[in-house]
PDB file of C-alpha atoms in Angstrom:
ATOM      1  CA  SER M 992     -34.623  79.884 111.397  1.00  0.00           C
ATOM      2  CA  ALA M 993     -37.158  79.795 108.576  1.00  0.00           C
ATOM      3  CA  HIS M 994     -37.135  82.414 105.834  1.00  0.00           C
ATOM      4  CA  GLN M 995     -40.477  81.609 104.179  1.00  0.00           C
ATOM      5  CA  SER M 996     -42.113  84.999 104.605  1.00  0.00           C
ATOM      6  CA  ARG M 997     -39.134  86.991 103.394  1.00  0.00           C
ATOM      7  CA  PRO M 998     -39.158  88.487  99.897  1.00  0.00           C
ATOM      8  CA  PHE M 999     -37.147  86.972  97.127  1.00  0.00           C
ATOM      9  CA  ALA M1000     -35.884  88.502  93.883  1.00  0.00           C
ATOM     10  CA  ILE M1001     -33.769  87.199  91.043  1.00  0.00           C
ATOM     11  CA  GLU M1002     -31.633  89.045  88.525  1.00  0.00           C
ATOM     12  CA  ALA M1003     -31.483  86.948  85.364  1.00  0.00           C
ATOM     13  CA  GLU M1004     -27.966  88.005  84.356  1.00  0.00           C
ATOM     14  CA  SER M1005     -24.841  85.846  84.569  1.00  0.00           C
ATOM     15  CA  ALA M1006     -25.035  85.909  88.366  1.00  0.00           C
ATOM     16  CA  LEU M1007     -28.260  85.369  90.253  1.00  0.00           C
ATOM     17  CA  ARG M1008     -29.133  87.533  93.211  1.00  0.00           C
ATOM     18  CA  ALA M1009     -31.471  86.282  95.904  1.00  0.00           C
ATOM     19  CA  ALA M1010     -32.907  88.918  98.203  1.00  0.00           C
ATOM     20  CA  TYR M1011     -33.779  87.998 101.751  1.00  0.00           C
ATOM     21  CA  ASP M1012     -33.854  89.469 105.257  1.00  0.00           C
ATOM     22  CA  SER M1013     -36.715  91.811 104.533  1.00  0.00           C
ATOM     23  CA  ILE M1014     -36.684  95.392 105.704  1.00  0.00           C
ATOM     24  CA  GLN M1015     -40.058  96.992 106.365  1.00  0.00           C
ATOM     25  CA  TYR M1016     -40.296  98.706 102.958  1.00  0.00           C
ATOM     26  CA  GLY M1017     -37.965  96.766 100.723  1.00  0.00           C
ATOM     27  CA  PHE M1018     -35.208  94.245 100.384  1.00  0.00           C
ATOM     28  CA  GLY M1019     -32.311  93.766 102.751  1.00  0.00           C
ATOM     29  CA  SER M1020     -29.093  91.899 102.060  1.00  0.00           C
ATOM     30  CA  TYR M1021     -28.305  89.988  98.873  1.00  0.00           C
ATOM     31  CA  ALA M1022     -26.440  86.771  98.229  1.00  0.00           C
ATOM     32  CA  GLN M1023     -24.904  86.190  94.828  1.00  0.00           C
ATOM     33  CA  LEU M1024     -25.660  82.705  93.598  1.00  0.00           C
ATOM     34  CA  LYS M1025     -22.993  81.931  90.998  1.00  0.00           C
ATOM     35  CA  GLY M1026     -22.905  78.639  89.190  1.00  0.00           C
ATOM     36  CA  HIS M1027     -25.311  78.255  86.282  1.00  0.00           C
ATOM     37  CA  ASN M1028     -23.579  78.456  82.914  1.00  0.00           C
ATOM     38  CA  GLY M1029     -26.769  79.439  81.125  1.00  0.00           C
ATOM     39  CA  GLN M1030     -29.792  81.636  81.614  1.00  0.00           C
ATOM     40  CA  PHE M1031     -31.675  81.223  84.876  1.00  0.00           C
ATOM     41  CA  LEU M1032     -35.255  79.957  84.274  1.00  0.00           C
ATOM     42  CA  SER M1033     -36.935  79.408  87.659  1.00  0.00           C
ATOM     43  CA  CYS M1034     -36.465  79.413  91.408  1.00  0.00           C
ATOM     44  CA  VAL M1035     -38.416  78.236  94.433  1.00  0.00           C
ATOM     45  CA  TYR M1036     -37.914  78.188  98.202  1.00  0.00           C
ATOM     46  CA  SER M1037     -37.917  74.937 100.198  1.00  0.00           C
ATOM     47  CA  LYS M1038     -40.869  74.417 102.556  1.00  0.00           C
ATOM     48  CA  ASP M1039     -38.787  75.493 105.570  1.00  0.00           C
ATOM     49  CA  GLY M1040     -37.415  78.529 103.722  1.00  0.00           C
ATOM     50  CA  ASN M1041     -33.779  77.527 104.201  1.00  0.00           C
ATOM     51  CA  TYR M1042     -32.971  76.549 100.598  1.00  0.00           C
ATOM     52  CA  ILE M1043     -33.524  77.853  97.075  1.00  0.00           C
ATOM     53  CA  LEU M1044     -33.783  75.588  94.032  1.00  0.00           C
ATOM     54  CA  THR M1045     -32.843  77.143  90.681  1.00  0.00           C
ATOM     55  CA  THR M1046     -33.141  75.766  87.157  1.00  0.00           C
ATOM     56  CA  SER M1047     -31.394  76.885  83.992  1.00  0.00           C
ATOM     57  CA  ASN M1048     -31.154  76.451  80.261  1.00  0.00           C
ATOM     58  CA  ASP M1049     -27.708  74.946  80.929  1.00  0.00           C
ATOM     59  CA  GLY M1050     -29.649  71.747  81.814  1.00  0.00           C
ATOM     60  CA  THR M1051     -28.836  71.747  85.533  1.00  0.00           C
ATOM     61  CA  VAL M1052     -30.688  72.060  88.827  1.00  0.00           C
ATOM     62  CA  ARG M1053     -28.906  73.718  91.737  1.00  0.00           C
ATOM     63  CA  ILE M1054     -29.829  74.013  95.394  1.00  0.00           C
ATOM     64  CA  TRP M1055     -28.518  76.889  97.500  1.00  0.00           C
ATOM     65  CA  ASP M1056     -28.335  77.603 101.215  1.00  0.00           C
ATOM     66  CA  VAL M1057     -30.252  80.858 101.811  1.00  0.00           C
ATOM     67  CA  ILE M1058     -27.973  82.066 104.610  1.00  0.00           C
ATOM     68  CA  THR M1059     -24.563  81.384 103.071  1.00  0.00           C
ATOM     69  CA  GLY M1060     -25.465  81.577  99.366  1.00  0.00           C
ATOM     70  CA  ARG M1061     -23.453  78.387  98.818  1.00  0.00           C
ATOM     71  CA  GLU M1062     -24.533  75.588  96.529  1.00  0.00           C
ATOM     72  CA  ILE M1063     -25.309  72.430  98.517  1.00  0.00           C
ATOM     73  CA  ASN M1064     -25.862  69.822  95.783  1.00  0.00           C
ATOM     74  CA  GLU M1065     -22.424  68.835  94.581  1.00  0.00           C
ATOM     75  CA  GLU M1066     -23.851  65.870  92.653  1.00  0.00           C
ATOM     76  CA  ARG M1067     -25.035  67.725  89.559  1.00  0.00           C
ATOM     77  CA  LYS M1068     -26.662  65.955  86.664  1.00  0.00           C
ATOM     78  CA  SER M1069     -27.100  67.357  83.200  1.00  0.00           C
ATOM     79  CA  PHE M1070     -30.585  66.767  81.845  1.00  0.00           C
ATOM     80  CA  GLY M1071     -29.453  67.331  78.261  1.00  0.00           C
ATOM     81  CA  GLN M1072     -31.700  70.346  77.721  1.00  0.00           C
ATOM     82  CA  SER M1073     -33.196  73.278  79.596  1.00  0.00           C
ATOM     83  CA  VAL M1074     -34.732  72.550  83.001  1.00  0.00           C
ATOM     84  CA  THR M1075     -37.681  74.929  83.201  1.00  0.00           C
ATOM     85  CA  GLU M1076     -39.236  74.225  86.622  1.00  0.00           C
ATOM     86  CA  GLY M1077     -38.439  72.587  89.919  1.00  0.00           C
ATOM     87  CA  TYR M1078     -40.269  71.897  93.174  1.00  0.00           C
ATOM     88  CA  PHE M1079     -39.163  70.770  96.598  1.00  0.00           C
ATOM     89  CA  VAL M1080     -41.397  67.889  97.649  1.00  0.00           C
ATOM     90  CA  SER M1081     -40.659  67.094 101.284  1.00  0.00           C
ATOM     91  CA  SER M1082     -37.123  68.287 101.937  1.00  0.00           C
ATOM     92  CA  GLU M1083     -34.140  69.886 100.202  1.00  0.00           C
ATOM     93  CA  ASP M1084     -33.261  66.353  99.078  1.00  0.00           C
ATOM     94  CA  ASP M1085     -36.549  65.421  97.346  1.00  0.00           C
ATOM     95  CA  ILE M1086     -37.424  67.362  94.200  1.00  0.00           C
ATOM     96  CA  ILE M1087     -39.490  67.173  91.031  1.00  0.00           C
ATOM     97  CA  ILE M1088     -38.247  68.923  87.913  1.00  0.00           C
ATOM     98  CA  ARG M1089     -39.578  69.589  84.413  1.00  0.00           C
ATOM     99  CA  ARG M1090     -37.438  69.737  81.308  1.00  0.00           C
ATOM    100  CA  TYR M1091     -38.196  71.983  78.340  1.00  0.00           C
ATOM    101  CA  ASP M1092     -39.696  69.033  76.414  1.00  0.00           C
ATOM    102  CA  GLY M1093     -42.238  68.491  79.230  1.00  0.00           C
ATOM    103  CA  ALA M1094     -40.643  65.361  80.712  1.00  0.00           C
ATOM    104  CA  LEU M1095     -40.941  65.212  84.512  1.00  0.00           C
ATOM    105  CA  PHE M1096     -38.349  63.684  86.816  1.00  0.00           C
ATOM    106  CA  SER M1097     -38.433  62.719  90.486  1.00  0.00           C
ATOM    107  CA  TRP M1098     -35.026  63.031  92.128  1.00  0.00           C
ATOM    108  CA  LYS M1099     -33.766  62.216  95.609  1.00  0.00           C
ATOM    109  CA  LEU M1100     -30.431  64.013  95.560  1.00  0.00           C
ATOM    110  CA  GLN M1101     -28.714  62.249  98.475  1.00  0.00           C
ATOM    111  CA  SER M1102     -29.704  58.707  97.444  1.00  0.00           C
ATOM    112  CA  ASN M1103     -26.988  58.330  94.763  1.00  0.00           C
ATOM    113  CA  MET M1104     -29.778  57.246  92.412  1.00  0.00           C
ATOM    114  CA  GLN M1105     -30.322  58.750  88.989  1.00  0.00           C
ATOM    115  CA  PRO M1106     -33.388  60.984  88.541  1.00  0.00           C
ATOM    116  CA  LYS M1107     -36.423  58.867  87.683  1.00  0.00           C
ATOM    117  CA  GLU M1108     -38.470  59.909  84.662  1.00  0.00           C
ATOM    118  CA  MET M1109     -42.170  59.927  85.506  1.00  0.00           C
ATOM    119  CA  LYS M1110     -45.037  58.805  83.254  1.00  0.00           C
ATOM    120  CA  ILE M1111     -46.394  62.348  83.318  1.00  0.00           C
ATOM    121  CA  SER M1112     -45.423  65.100  80.924  1.00  0.00           C
ATOM    122  CA  GLY M1113     -46.672  68.601  80.434  1.00  0.00           C
ATOM    123  CA  ARG M1114     -45.722  72.206  79.884  1.00  0.00           C
ATOM    124  CA  SER M1115     -47.036  73.483  83.199  1.00  0.00           C
ATOM    125  CA  LEU M1116     -46.508  71.830  86.569  1.00  0.00           C
ATOM    126  CA  LEU M1117     -48.294  72.477  89.869  1.00  0.00           C
ATOM    127  CA  MET M1118     -48.129  70.722  93.209  1.00  0.00           C
ATOM    128  CA  ASN M1119     -50.639  70.969  96.039  1.00  0.00           C
ATOM    129  CA  GLU M1120     -49.535  72.336  99.390  1.00  0.00           C
ATOM    130  CA  ARG M1121     -49.328  68.923 101.085  1.00  0.00           C
ATOM    131  CA  ASN M1122     -47.404  67.393  98.160  1.00  0.00           C
ATOM    132  CA  GLN M1123     -50.011  64.681  97.563  1.00  0.00           C
ATOM    133  CA  TYR M1124     -51.019  65.644  94.023  1.00  0.00           C
ATOM    134  CA  LEU M1125     -49.544  67.307  91.008  1.00  0.00           C
ATOM    135  CA  ALA M1126     -51.163  68.780  87.940  1.00  0.00           C
ATOM    136  CA  ALA M1127     -49.592  68.974  84.510  1.00  0.00           C
ATOM    137  CA  TYR M1128     -50.947  70.535  81.343  1.00  0.00           C
ATOM    138  CA  ASN M1129     -50.836  67.798  78.725  1.00  0.00           C
ATOM    139  CA  ASP M1130     -50.329  69.144  75.204  1.00  0.00           C
ATOM    140  CA  THR M1131     -51.495  65.887  73.639  1.00  0.00           C
ATOM    141  CA  ASN M1132     -55.063  66.113  74.915  1.00  0.00           C
ATOM    142  CA  ASP M1133     -54.950  69.906  75.577  1.00  0.00           C
ATOM    143  CA  ARG M1134     -56.094  69.480  79.182  1.00  0.00           C
ATOM    144  CA  TYR M1135     -54.800  69.580  82.726  1.00  0.00           C
ATOM    145  CA  GLU M1136     -54.325  66.182  84.336  1.00  0.00           C
ATOM    146  CA  ILE M1137     -54.205  65.636  88.098  1.00  0.00           C
ATOM    147  CA  TRP M1138     -51.928  62.825  89.279  1.00  0.00           C
ATOM    148  CA  LYS M1139     -50.797  61.248  92.508  1.00  0.00           C
ATOM    149  CA  ARG M1140     -47.516  62.902  93.493  1.00  0.00           C
ATOM    150  CA  ASP M1141     -45.418  59.901  92.468  1.00  0.00           C
ATOM    151  CA  GLY M1142     -47.028  59.799  89.018  1.00  0.00           C
ATOM    152  CA  THR M1143     -48.417  56.292  89.453  1.00  0.00           C
ATOM    153  CA  ALA M1144     -52.113  57.131  89.123  1.00  0.00           C
ATOM    154  CA  LEU M1145     -54.035  59.573  86.953  1.00  0.00           C
ATOM    155  CA  LEU M1146     -56.821  60.869  89.194  1.00  0.00           C
ATOM    156  CA  ARG M1147     -58.677  63.321  86.977  1.00  0.00           C
ATOM    157  CA  ILE M1148     -58.620  65.008  83.592  1.00  0.00           C
ATOM    158  CA  LEU M1149     -60.047  68.513  83.666  1.00  0.00           C
ATOM    159  CA  PRO M1150     -62.469  69.705  80.980  1.00  0.00           C
ATOM    160  CA  PRO M1151     -61.175  71.406  77.830  1.00  0.00           C
ATOM    161  CA  ARG M1152     -60.519  75.164  77.837  1.00  0.00           C
ATOM    162  CA  VAL M1153     -59.100  75.212  81.378  1.00  0.00           C
ATOM    163  CA  TYR M1154     -55.871  77.082  80.704  1.00  0.00           C
ATOM    164  CA  ASN M1155     -54.822  78.022  84.206  1.00  0.00           C
ATOM    165  CA  MET M1156     -55.341  76.339  87.558  1.00  0.00           C
ATOM    166  CA  ASP M1157     -54.085  76.129  91.110  1.00  0.00           C
ATOM    167  CA  PHE M1158     -54.729  73.966  94.153  1.00  0.00           C
ATOM    168  CA  SER M1159     -56.641  75.545  97.026  1.00  0.00           C
ATOM    169  CA  PRO M1160     -54.555  75.794 100.201  1.00  0.00           C
ATOM    170  CA  PHE M1161     -57.729  75.072 102.187  1.00  0.00           C
ATOM    171  CA  ARG M1162     -58.712  71.763 100.591  1.00  0.00           C
ATOM    172  CA  SER M1163     -56.125  69.243  99.499  1.00  0.00           C
TER     173      SER M1163
END
């Protein structure tokens, strides 16, 4: 069953705690997600709500089963520096991550292929609801750029002084 609408909380200590199974006025049960050797930096649910992706300053990305709290990606790769953000693209197997230096990587976990560095870089990463486009804030030109999801085509550069943005869920 999907867990999308259930609340989620993280404790950024040595062990992460994911809250799920909402009670009417608060959180229900907790699963301890142990595994990162550094500070937790971000987390996101998969589209179906069954998995959680976490990133850390230990340079790893981990994917967890929401029900069992077990890590499902045994094939871990060190990215050499902090991984600050991650997104599920179409499944628990297809993700995009951003390192601290702004480099973006596309990674299909089950394919036995190494993560592929994309042409895009930026300090902020957004993806539209249908996973067709992504936006990254480019420090070089101090503007948001909107790209095709695979990073092969730059579609638009937003005007200067746009410091925050999001995709509308109603128009993609």
